[in-house]
mmCIF file with all atom_site columns, C-alpha atoms in Angstrom:
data_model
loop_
_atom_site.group_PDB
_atom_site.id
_atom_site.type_symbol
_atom_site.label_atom_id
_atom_site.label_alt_id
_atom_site.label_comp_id
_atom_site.label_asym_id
_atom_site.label_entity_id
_atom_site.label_seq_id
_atom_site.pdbx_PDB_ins_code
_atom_site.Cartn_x
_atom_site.Cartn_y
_atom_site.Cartn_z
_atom_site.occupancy
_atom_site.B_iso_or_equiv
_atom_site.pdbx_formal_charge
_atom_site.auth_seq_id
_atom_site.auth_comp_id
_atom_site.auth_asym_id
_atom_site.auth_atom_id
_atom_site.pdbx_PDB_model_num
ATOM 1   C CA . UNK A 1 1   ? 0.000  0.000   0.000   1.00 0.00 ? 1   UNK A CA 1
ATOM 2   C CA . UNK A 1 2   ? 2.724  2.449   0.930   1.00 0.00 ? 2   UNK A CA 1
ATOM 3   C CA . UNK A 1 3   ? 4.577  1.747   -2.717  1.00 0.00 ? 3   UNK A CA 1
ATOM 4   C CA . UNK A 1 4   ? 1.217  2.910   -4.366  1.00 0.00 ? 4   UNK A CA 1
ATOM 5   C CA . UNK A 1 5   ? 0.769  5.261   -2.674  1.00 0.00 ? 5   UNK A CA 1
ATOM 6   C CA . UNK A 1 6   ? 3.608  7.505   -2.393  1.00 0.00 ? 6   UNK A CA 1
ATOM 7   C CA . UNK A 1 7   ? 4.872  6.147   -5.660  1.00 0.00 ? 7   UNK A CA 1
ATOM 8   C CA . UNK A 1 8   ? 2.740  4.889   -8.673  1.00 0.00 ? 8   UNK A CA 1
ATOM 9   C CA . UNK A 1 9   ? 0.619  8.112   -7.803  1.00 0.00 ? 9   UNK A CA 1
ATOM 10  C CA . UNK A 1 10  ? 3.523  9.809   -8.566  1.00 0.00 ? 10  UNK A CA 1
ATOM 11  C CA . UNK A 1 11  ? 3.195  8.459   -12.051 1.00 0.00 ? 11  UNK A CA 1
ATOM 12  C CA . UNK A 1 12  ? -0.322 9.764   -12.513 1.00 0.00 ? 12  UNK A CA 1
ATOM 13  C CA . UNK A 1 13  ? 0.762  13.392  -12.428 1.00 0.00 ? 13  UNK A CA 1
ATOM 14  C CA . UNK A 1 14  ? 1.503  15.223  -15.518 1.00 0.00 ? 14  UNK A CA 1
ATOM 15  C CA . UNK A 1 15  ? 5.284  14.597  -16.608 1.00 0.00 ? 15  UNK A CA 1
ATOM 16  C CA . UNK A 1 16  ? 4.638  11.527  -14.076 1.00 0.00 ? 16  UNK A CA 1
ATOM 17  C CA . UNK A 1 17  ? 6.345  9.426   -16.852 1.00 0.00 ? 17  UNK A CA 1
ATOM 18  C CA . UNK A 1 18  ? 7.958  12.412  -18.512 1.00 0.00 ? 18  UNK A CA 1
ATOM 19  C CA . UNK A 1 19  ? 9.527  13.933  -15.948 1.00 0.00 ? 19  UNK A CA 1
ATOM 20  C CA . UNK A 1 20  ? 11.076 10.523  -14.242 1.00 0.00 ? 20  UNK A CA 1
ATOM 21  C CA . UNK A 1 21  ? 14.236 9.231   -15.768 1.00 0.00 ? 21  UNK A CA 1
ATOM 22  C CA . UNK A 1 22  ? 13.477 6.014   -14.018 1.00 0.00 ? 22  UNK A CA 1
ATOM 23  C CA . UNK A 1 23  ? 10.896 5.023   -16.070 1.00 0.00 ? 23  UNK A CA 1
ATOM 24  C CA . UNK A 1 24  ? 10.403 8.029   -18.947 1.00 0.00 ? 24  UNK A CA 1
ATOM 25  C CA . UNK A 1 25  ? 9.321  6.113   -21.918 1.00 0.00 ? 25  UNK A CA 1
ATOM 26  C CA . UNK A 1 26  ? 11.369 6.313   -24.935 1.00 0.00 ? 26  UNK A CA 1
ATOM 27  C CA . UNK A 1 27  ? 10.933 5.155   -28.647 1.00 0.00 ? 27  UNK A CA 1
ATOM 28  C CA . UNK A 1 28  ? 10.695 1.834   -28.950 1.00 0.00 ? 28  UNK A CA 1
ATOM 29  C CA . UNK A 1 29  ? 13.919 0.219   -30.212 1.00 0.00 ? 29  UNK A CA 1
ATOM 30  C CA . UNK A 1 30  ? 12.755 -0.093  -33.837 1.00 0.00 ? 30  UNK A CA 1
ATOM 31  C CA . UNK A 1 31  ? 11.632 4.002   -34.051 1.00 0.00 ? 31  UNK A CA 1
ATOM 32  C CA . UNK A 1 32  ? 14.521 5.400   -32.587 1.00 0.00 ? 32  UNK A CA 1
ATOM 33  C CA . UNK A 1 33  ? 16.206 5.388   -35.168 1.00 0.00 ? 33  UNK A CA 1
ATOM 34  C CA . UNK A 1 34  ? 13.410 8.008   -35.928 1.00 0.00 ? 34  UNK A CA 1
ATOM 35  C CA . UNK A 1 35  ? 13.947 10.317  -33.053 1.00 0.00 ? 35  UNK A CA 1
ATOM 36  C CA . UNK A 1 36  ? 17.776 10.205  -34.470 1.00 0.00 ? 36  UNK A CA 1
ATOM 37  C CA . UNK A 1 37  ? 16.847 10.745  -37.651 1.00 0.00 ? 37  UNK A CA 1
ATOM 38  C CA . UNK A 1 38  ? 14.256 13.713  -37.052 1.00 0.00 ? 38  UNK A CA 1
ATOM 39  C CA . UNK A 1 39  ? 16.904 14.951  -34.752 1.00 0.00 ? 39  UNK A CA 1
ATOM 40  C CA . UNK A 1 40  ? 19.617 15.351  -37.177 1.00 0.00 ? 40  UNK A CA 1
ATOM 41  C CA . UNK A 1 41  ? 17.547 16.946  -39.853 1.00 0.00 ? 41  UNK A CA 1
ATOM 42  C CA . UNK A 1 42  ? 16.695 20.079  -37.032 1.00 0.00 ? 42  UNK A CA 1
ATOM 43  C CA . UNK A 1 43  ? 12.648 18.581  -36.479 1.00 0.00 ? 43  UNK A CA 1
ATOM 44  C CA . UNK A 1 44  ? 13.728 18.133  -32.256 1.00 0.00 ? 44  UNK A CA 1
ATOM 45  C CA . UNK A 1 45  ? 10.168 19.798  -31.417 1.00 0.00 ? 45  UNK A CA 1
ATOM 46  C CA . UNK A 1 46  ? 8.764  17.061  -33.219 1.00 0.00 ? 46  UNK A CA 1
ATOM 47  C CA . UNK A 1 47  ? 10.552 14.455  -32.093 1.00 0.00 ? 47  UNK A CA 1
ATOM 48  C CA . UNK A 1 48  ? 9.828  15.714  -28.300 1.00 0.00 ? 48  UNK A CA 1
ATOM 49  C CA . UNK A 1 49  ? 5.796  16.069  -28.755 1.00 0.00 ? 49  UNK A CA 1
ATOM 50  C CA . UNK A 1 50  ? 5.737  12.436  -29.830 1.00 0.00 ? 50  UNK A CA 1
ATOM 51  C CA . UNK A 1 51  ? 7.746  11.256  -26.871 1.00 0.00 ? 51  UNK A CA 1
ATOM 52  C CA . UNK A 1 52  ? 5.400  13.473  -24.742 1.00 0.00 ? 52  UNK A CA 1
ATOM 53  C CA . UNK A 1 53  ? 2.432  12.041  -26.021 1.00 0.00 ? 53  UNK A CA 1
ATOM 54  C CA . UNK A 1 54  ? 3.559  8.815   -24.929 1.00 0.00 ? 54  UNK A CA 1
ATOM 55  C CA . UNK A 1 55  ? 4.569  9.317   -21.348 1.00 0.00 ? 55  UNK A CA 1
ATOM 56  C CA . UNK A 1 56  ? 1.189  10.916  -21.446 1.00 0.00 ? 56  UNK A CA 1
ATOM 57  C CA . UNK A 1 57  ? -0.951 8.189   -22.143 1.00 0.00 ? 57  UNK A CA 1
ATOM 58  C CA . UNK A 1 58  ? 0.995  6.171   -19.521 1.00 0.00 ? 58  UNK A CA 1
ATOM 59  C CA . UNK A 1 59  ? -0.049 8.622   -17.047 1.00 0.00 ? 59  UNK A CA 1
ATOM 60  C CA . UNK A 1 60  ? -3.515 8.552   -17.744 1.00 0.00 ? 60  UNK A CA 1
ATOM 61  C CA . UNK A 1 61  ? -3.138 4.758   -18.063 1.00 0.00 ? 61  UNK A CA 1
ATOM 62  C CA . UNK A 1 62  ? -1.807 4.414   -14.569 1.00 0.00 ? 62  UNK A CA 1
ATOM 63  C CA . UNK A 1 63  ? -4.860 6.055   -13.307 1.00 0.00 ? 63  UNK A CA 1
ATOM 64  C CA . UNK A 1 64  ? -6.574 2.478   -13.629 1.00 0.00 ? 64  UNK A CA 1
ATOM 65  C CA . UNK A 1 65  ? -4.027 0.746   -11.381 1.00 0.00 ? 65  UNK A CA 1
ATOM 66  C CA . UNK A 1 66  ? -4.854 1.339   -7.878  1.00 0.00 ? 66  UNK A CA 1
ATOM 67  C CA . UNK A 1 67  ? -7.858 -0.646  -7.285  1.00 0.00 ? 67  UNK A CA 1
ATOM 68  C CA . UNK A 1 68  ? -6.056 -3.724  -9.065  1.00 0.00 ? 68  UNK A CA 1
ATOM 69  C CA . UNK A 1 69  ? -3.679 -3.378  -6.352  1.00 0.00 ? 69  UNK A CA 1
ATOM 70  C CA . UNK A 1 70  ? -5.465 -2.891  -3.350  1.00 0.00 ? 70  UNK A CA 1
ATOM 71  C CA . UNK A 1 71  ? -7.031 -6.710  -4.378  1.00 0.00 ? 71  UNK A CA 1
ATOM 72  C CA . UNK A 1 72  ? -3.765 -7.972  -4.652  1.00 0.00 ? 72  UNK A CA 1
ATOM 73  C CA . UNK A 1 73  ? -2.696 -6.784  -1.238  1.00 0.00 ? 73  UNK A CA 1
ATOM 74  C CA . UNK A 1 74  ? -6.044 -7.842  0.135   1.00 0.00 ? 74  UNK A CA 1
ATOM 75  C CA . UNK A 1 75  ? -5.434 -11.533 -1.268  1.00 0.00 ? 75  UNK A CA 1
ATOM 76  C CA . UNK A 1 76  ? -2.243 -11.821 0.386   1.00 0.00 ? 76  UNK A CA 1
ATOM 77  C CA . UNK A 1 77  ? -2.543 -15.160 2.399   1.00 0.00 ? 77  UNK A CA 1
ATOM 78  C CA . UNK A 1 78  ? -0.210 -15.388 5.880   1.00 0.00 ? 78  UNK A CA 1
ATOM 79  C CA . UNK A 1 79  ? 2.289  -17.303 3.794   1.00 0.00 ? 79  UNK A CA 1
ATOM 80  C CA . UNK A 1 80  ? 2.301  -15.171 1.003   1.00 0.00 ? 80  UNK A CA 1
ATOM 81  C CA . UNK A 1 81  ? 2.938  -11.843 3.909   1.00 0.00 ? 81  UNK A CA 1
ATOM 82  C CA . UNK A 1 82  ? 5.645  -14.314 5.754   1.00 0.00 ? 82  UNK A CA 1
ATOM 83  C CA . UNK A 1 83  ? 7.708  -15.329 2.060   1.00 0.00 ? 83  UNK A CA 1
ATOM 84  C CA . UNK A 1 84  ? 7.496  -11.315 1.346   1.00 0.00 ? 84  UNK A CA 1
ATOM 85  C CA . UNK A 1 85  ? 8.923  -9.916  4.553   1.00 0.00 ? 85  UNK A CA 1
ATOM 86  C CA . UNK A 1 86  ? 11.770 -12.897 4.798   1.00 0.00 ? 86  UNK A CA 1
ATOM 87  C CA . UNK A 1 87  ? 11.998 -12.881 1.089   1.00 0.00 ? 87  UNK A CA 1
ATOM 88  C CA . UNK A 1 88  ? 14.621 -10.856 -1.302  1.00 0.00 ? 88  UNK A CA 1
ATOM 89  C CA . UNK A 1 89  ? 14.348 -7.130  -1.429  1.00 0.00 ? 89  UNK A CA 1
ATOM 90  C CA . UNK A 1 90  ? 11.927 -7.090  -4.253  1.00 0.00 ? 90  UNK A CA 1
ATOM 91  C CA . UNK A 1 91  ? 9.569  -9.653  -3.133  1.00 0.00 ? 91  UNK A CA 1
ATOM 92  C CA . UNK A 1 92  ? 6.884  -7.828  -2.516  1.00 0.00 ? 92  UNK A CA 1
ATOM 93  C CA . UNK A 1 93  ? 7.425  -5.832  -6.089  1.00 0.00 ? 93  UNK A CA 1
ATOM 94  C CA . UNK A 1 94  ? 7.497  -9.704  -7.481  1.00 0.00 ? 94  UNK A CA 1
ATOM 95  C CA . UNK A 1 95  ? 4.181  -10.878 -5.965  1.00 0.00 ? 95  UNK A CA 1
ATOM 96  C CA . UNK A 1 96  ? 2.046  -7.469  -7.047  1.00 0.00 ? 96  UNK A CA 1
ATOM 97  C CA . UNK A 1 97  ? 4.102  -8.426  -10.396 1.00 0.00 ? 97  UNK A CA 1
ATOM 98  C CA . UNK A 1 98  ? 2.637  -12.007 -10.404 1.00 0.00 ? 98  UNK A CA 1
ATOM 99  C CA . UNK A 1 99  ? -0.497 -10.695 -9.336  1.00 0.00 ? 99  UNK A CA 1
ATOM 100 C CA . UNK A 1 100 ? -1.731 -8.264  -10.927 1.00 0.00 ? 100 UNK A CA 1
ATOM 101 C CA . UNK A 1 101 ? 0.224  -7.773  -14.874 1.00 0.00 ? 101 UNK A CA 1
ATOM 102 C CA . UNK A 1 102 ? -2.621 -9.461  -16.400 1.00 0.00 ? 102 UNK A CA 1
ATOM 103 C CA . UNK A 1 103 ? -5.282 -7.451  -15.062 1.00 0.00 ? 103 UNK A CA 1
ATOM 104 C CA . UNK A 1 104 ? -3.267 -4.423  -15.535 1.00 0.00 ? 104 UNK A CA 1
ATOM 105 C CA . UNK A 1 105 ? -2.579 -4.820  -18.807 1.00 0.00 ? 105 UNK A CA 1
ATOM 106 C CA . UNK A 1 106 ? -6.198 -5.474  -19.478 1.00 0.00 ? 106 UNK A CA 1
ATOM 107 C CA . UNK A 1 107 ? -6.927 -1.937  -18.334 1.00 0.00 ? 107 UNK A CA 1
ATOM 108 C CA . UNK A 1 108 ? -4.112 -0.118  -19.496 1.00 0.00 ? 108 UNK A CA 1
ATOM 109 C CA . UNK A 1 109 ? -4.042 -1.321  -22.880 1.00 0.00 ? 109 UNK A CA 1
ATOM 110 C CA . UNK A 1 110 ? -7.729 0.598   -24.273 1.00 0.00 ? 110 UNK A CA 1
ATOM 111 C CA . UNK A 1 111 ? -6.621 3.490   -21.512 1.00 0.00 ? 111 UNK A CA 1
ATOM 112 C CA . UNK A 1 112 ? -3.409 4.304   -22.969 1.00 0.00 ? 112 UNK A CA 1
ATOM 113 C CA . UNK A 1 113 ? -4.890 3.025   -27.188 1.00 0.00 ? 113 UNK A CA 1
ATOM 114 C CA . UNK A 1 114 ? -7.579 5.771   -25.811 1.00 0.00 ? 114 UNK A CA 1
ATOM 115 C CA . UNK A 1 115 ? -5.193 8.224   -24.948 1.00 0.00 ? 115 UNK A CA 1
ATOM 116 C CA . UNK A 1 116 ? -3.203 8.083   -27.660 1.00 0.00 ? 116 UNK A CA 1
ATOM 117 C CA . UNK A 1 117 ? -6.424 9.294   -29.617 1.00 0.00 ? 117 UNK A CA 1
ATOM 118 C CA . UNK A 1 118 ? -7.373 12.211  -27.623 1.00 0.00 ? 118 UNK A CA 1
ATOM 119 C CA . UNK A 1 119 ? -3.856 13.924  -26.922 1.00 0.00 ? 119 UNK A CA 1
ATOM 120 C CA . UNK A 1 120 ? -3.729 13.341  -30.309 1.00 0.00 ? 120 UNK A CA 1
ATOM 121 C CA . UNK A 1 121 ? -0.785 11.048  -30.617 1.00 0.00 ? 121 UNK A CA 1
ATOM 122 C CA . UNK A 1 122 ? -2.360 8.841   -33.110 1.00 0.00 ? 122 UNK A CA 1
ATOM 123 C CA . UNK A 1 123 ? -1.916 11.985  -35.581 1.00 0.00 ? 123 UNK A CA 1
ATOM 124 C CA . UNK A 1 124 ? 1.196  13.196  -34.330 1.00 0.00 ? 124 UNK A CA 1
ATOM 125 C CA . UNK A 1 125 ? 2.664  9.790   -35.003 1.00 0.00 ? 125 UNK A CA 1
ATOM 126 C CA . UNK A 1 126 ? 1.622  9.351   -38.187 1.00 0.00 ? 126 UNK A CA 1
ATOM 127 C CA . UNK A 1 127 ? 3.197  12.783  -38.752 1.00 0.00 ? 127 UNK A CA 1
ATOM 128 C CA . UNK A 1 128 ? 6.371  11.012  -37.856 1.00 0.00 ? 128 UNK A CA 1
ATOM 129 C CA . UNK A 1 129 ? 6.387  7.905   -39.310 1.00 0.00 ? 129 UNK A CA 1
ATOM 130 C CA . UNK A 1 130 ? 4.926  9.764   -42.541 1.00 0.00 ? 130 UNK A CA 1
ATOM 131 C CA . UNK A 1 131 ? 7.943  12.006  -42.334 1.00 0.00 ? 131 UNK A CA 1
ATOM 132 C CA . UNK A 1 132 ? 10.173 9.515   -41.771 1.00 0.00 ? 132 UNK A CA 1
ATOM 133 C CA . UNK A 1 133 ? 8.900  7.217   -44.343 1.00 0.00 ? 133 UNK A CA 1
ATOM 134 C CA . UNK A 1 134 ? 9.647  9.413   -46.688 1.00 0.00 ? 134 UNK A CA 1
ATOM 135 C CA . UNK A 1 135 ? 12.683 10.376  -46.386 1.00 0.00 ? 135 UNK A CA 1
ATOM 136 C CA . UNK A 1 136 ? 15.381 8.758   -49.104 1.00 0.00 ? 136 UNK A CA 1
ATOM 137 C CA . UNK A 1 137 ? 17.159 5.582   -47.766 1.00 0.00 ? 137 UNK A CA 1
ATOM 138 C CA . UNK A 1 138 ? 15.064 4.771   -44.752 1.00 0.00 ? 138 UNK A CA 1
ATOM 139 C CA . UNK A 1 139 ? 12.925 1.775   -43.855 1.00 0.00 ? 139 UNK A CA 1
ATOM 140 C CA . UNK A 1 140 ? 9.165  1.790   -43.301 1.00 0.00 ? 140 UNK A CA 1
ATOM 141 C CA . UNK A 1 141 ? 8.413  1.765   -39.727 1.00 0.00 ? 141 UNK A CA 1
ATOM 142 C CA . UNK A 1 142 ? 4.964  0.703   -38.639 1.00 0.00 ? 142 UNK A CA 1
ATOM 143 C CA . UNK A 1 143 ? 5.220  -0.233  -34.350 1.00 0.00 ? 143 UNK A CA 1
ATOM 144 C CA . UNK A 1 144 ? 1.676  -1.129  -32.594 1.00 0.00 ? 144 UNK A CA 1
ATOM 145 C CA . UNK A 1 145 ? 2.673  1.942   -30.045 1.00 0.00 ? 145 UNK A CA 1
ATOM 146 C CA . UNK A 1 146 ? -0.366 1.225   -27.544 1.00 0.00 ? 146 UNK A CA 1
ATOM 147 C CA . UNK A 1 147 ? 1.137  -2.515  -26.645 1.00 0.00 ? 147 UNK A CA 1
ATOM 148 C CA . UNK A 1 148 ? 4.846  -0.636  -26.180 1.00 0.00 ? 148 UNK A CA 1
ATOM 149 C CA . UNK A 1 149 ? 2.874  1.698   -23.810 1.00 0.00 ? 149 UNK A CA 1
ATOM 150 C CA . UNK A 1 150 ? 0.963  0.175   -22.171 1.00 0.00 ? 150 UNK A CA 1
ATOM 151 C CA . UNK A 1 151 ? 4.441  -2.519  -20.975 1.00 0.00 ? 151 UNK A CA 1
ATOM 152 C CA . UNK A 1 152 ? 6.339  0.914   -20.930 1.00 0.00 ? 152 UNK A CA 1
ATOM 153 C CA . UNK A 1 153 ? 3.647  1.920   -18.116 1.00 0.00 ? 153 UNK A CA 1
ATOM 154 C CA . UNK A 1 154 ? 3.827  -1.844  -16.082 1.00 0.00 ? 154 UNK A CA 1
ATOM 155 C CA . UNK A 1 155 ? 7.751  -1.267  -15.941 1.00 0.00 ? 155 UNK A CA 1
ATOM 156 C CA . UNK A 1 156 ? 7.177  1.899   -14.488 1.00 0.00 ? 156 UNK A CA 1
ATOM 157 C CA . UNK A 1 157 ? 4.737  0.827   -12.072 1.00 0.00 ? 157 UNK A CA 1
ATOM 158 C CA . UNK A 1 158 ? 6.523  -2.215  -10.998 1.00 0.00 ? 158 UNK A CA 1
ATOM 159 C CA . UNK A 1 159 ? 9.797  0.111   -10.706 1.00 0.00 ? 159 UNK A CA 1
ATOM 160 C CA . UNK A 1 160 ? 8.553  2.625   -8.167  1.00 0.00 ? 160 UNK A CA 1
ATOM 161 C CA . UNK A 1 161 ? 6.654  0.217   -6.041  1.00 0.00 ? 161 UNK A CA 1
ATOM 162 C CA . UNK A 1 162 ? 10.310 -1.704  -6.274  1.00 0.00 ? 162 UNK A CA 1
ATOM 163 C CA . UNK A 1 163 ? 12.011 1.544   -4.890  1.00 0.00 ? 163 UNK A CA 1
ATOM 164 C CA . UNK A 1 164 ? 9.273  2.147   -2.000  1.00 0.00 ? 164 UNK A CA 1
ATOM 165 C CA . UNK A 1 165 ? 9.527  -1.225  -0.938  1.00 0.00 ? 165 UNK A CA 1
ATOM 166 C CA . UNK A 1 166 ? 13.862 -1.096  -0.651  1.00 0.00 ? 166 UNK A CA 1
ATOM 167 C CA . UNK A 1 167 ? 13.442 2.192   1.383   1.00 0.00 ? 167 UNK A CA 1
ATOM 168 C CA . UNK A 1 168 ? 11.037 0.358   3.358   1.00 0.00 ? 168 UNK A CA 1
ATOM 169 C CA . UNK A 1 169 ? 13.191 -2.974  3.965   1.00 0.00 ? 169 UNK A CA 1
ATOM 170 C CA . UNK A 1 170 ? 16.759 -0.420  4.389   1.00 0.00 ? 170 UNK A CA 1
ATOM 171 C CA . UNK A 1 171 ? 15.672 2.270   6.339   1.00 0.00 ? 171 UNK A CA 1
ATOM 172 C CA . UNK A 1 172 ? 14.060 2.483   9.534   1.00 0.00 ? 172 UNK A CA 1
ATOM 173 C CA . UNK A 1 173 ? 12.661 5.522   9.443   1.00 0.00 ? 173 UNK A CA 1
ATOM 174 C CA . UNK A 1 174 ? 10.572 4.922   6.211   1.00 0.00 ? 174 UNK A CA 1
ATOM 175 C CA . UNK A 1 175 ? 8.671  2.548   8.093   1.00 0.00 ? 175 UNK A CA 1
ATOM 176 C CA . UNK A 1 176 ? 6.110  4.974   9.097   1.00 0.00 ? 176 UNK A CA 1
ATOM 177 C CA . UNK A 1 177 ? 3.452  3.175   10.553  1.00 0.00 ? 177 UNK A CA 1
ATOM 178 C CA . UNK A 1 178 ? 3.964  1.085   13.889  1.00 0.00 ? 178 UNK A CA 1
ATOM 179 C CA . UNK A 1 179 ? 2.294  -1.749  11.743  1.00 0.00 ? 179 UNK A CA 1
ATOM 180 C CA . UNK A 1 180 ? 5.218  -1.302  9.469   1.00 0.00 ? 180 UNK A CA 1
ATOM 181 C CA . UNK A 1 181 ? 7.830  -0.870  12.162  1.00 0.00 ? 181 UNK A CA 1
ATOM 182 C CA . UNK A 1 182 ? 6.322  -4.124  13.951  1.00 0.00 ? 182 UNK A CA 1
ATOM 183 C CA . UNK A 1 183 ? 6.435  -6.295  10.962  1.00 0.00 ? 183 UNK A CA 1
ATOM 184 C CA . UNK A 1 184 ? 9.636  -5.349  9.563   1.00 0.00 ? 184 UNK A CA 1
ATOM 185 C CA . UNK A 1 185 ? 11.643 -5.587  12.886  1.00 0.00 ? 185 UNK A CA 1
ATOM 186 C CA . UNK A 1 186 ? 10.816 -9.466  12.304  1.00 0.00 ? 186 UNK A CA 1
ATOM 187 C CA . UNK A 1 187 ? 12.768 -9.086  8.947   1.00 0.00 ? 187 UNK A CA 1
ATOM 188 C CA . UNK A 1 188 ? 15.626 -7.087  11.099  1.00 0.00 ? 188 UNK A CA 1
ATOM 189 C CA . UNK A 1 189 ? 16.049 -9.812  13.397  1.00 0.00 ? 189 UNK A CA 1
ATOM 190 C CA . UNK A 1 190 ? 16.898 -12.431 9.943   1.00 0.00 ? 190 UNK A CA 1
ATOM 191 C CA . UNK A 1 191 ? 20.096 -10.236 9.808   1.00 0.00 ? 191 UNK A CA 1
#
């Protein structure tokens, strides 16, 4: 609860994605070459409004997450609690992971395809990949951008509940709550 909260709400702000090098989306591997290419021949504004449009359908996307995880944490069994506090410093990260990527993806996909429409990336891309297309000596590039989004968006989920949950397990005084401070002293005492 503490990762989604102070985290993967984080992600829901504008420049949530953007603004985060941790998990700012970039082109997929394939359209890079793109970005590089729009770069070089001075079209940078361009190339930045497409990679904002992208971190901005993430955001939006991310919106959809929270209930998805507040099951997850309210089907965790006593063994499943006892193999996350004893477990590896990402266990917790692992079990929302195993959880709940399925469901998310569910949601996020038509979110983020959705988005994409209305901030207008679906035209803003095709401006791009028009441009590019065209341009002597390239390739045509054709990506389905809402699937590389939407995972884009999971990863970035899954790394800022990851980077709650180590400042949780490390440091004692992240463990705000006397629940927290109860539970992890049993994971202090494995040391």
């Amino acid at each position: 609860d503490m990762g989604i909260e102070k985290q993967v709400t984080k992600l829901t702000e504008e420049n949530g994605f953007y603004g985060n090098e941790l998990v700012r989306i970039t082109l997929p591997p394939e359209l890079q070459k793109v970005d590089k290419t729009l770069r070089d021949v001075g079209l940078d504004a361009l190339a930045d409004e497409g990679l904002k449009v992208l971190n901005r359908a993430a955001e939006e996307a991310v919106k959809e997450a929270t209930p998805i995880f507040v099951n997850a944490v309210k089907e965790i069994t006593f063994n499943d609690a006892r193999n996350i506090l004893l477990g590896q410093d990402n266990a917790a990260t692992l079990y929302l992971t195993g959880k709940t990527k399925e469901p998310l993806y569910s949601k996020f996909n038509p979110v983020v395809t959705n988005s994409l429409e209305k901030v207008g990336a679906t035209q803003v891309w095709s401006n791009i990949i028009n441009r590019y297309n065209s341009l002597p000596l390239t390739n045509n590039v054709n990506p389905d951008l809402a699937d590389y989004v939407t995972n884009q968006a999971l990863e970035g989920v899954y790394t800022m509940i990851a980077i709650e949950e180590k400042e949780i397990r490390e440091k004692v005084s992240a463990r705000t709550t006397n629940l927290l401070q109860r539970v992890f002293a049993l994971q202090d005492s494995k040391y």
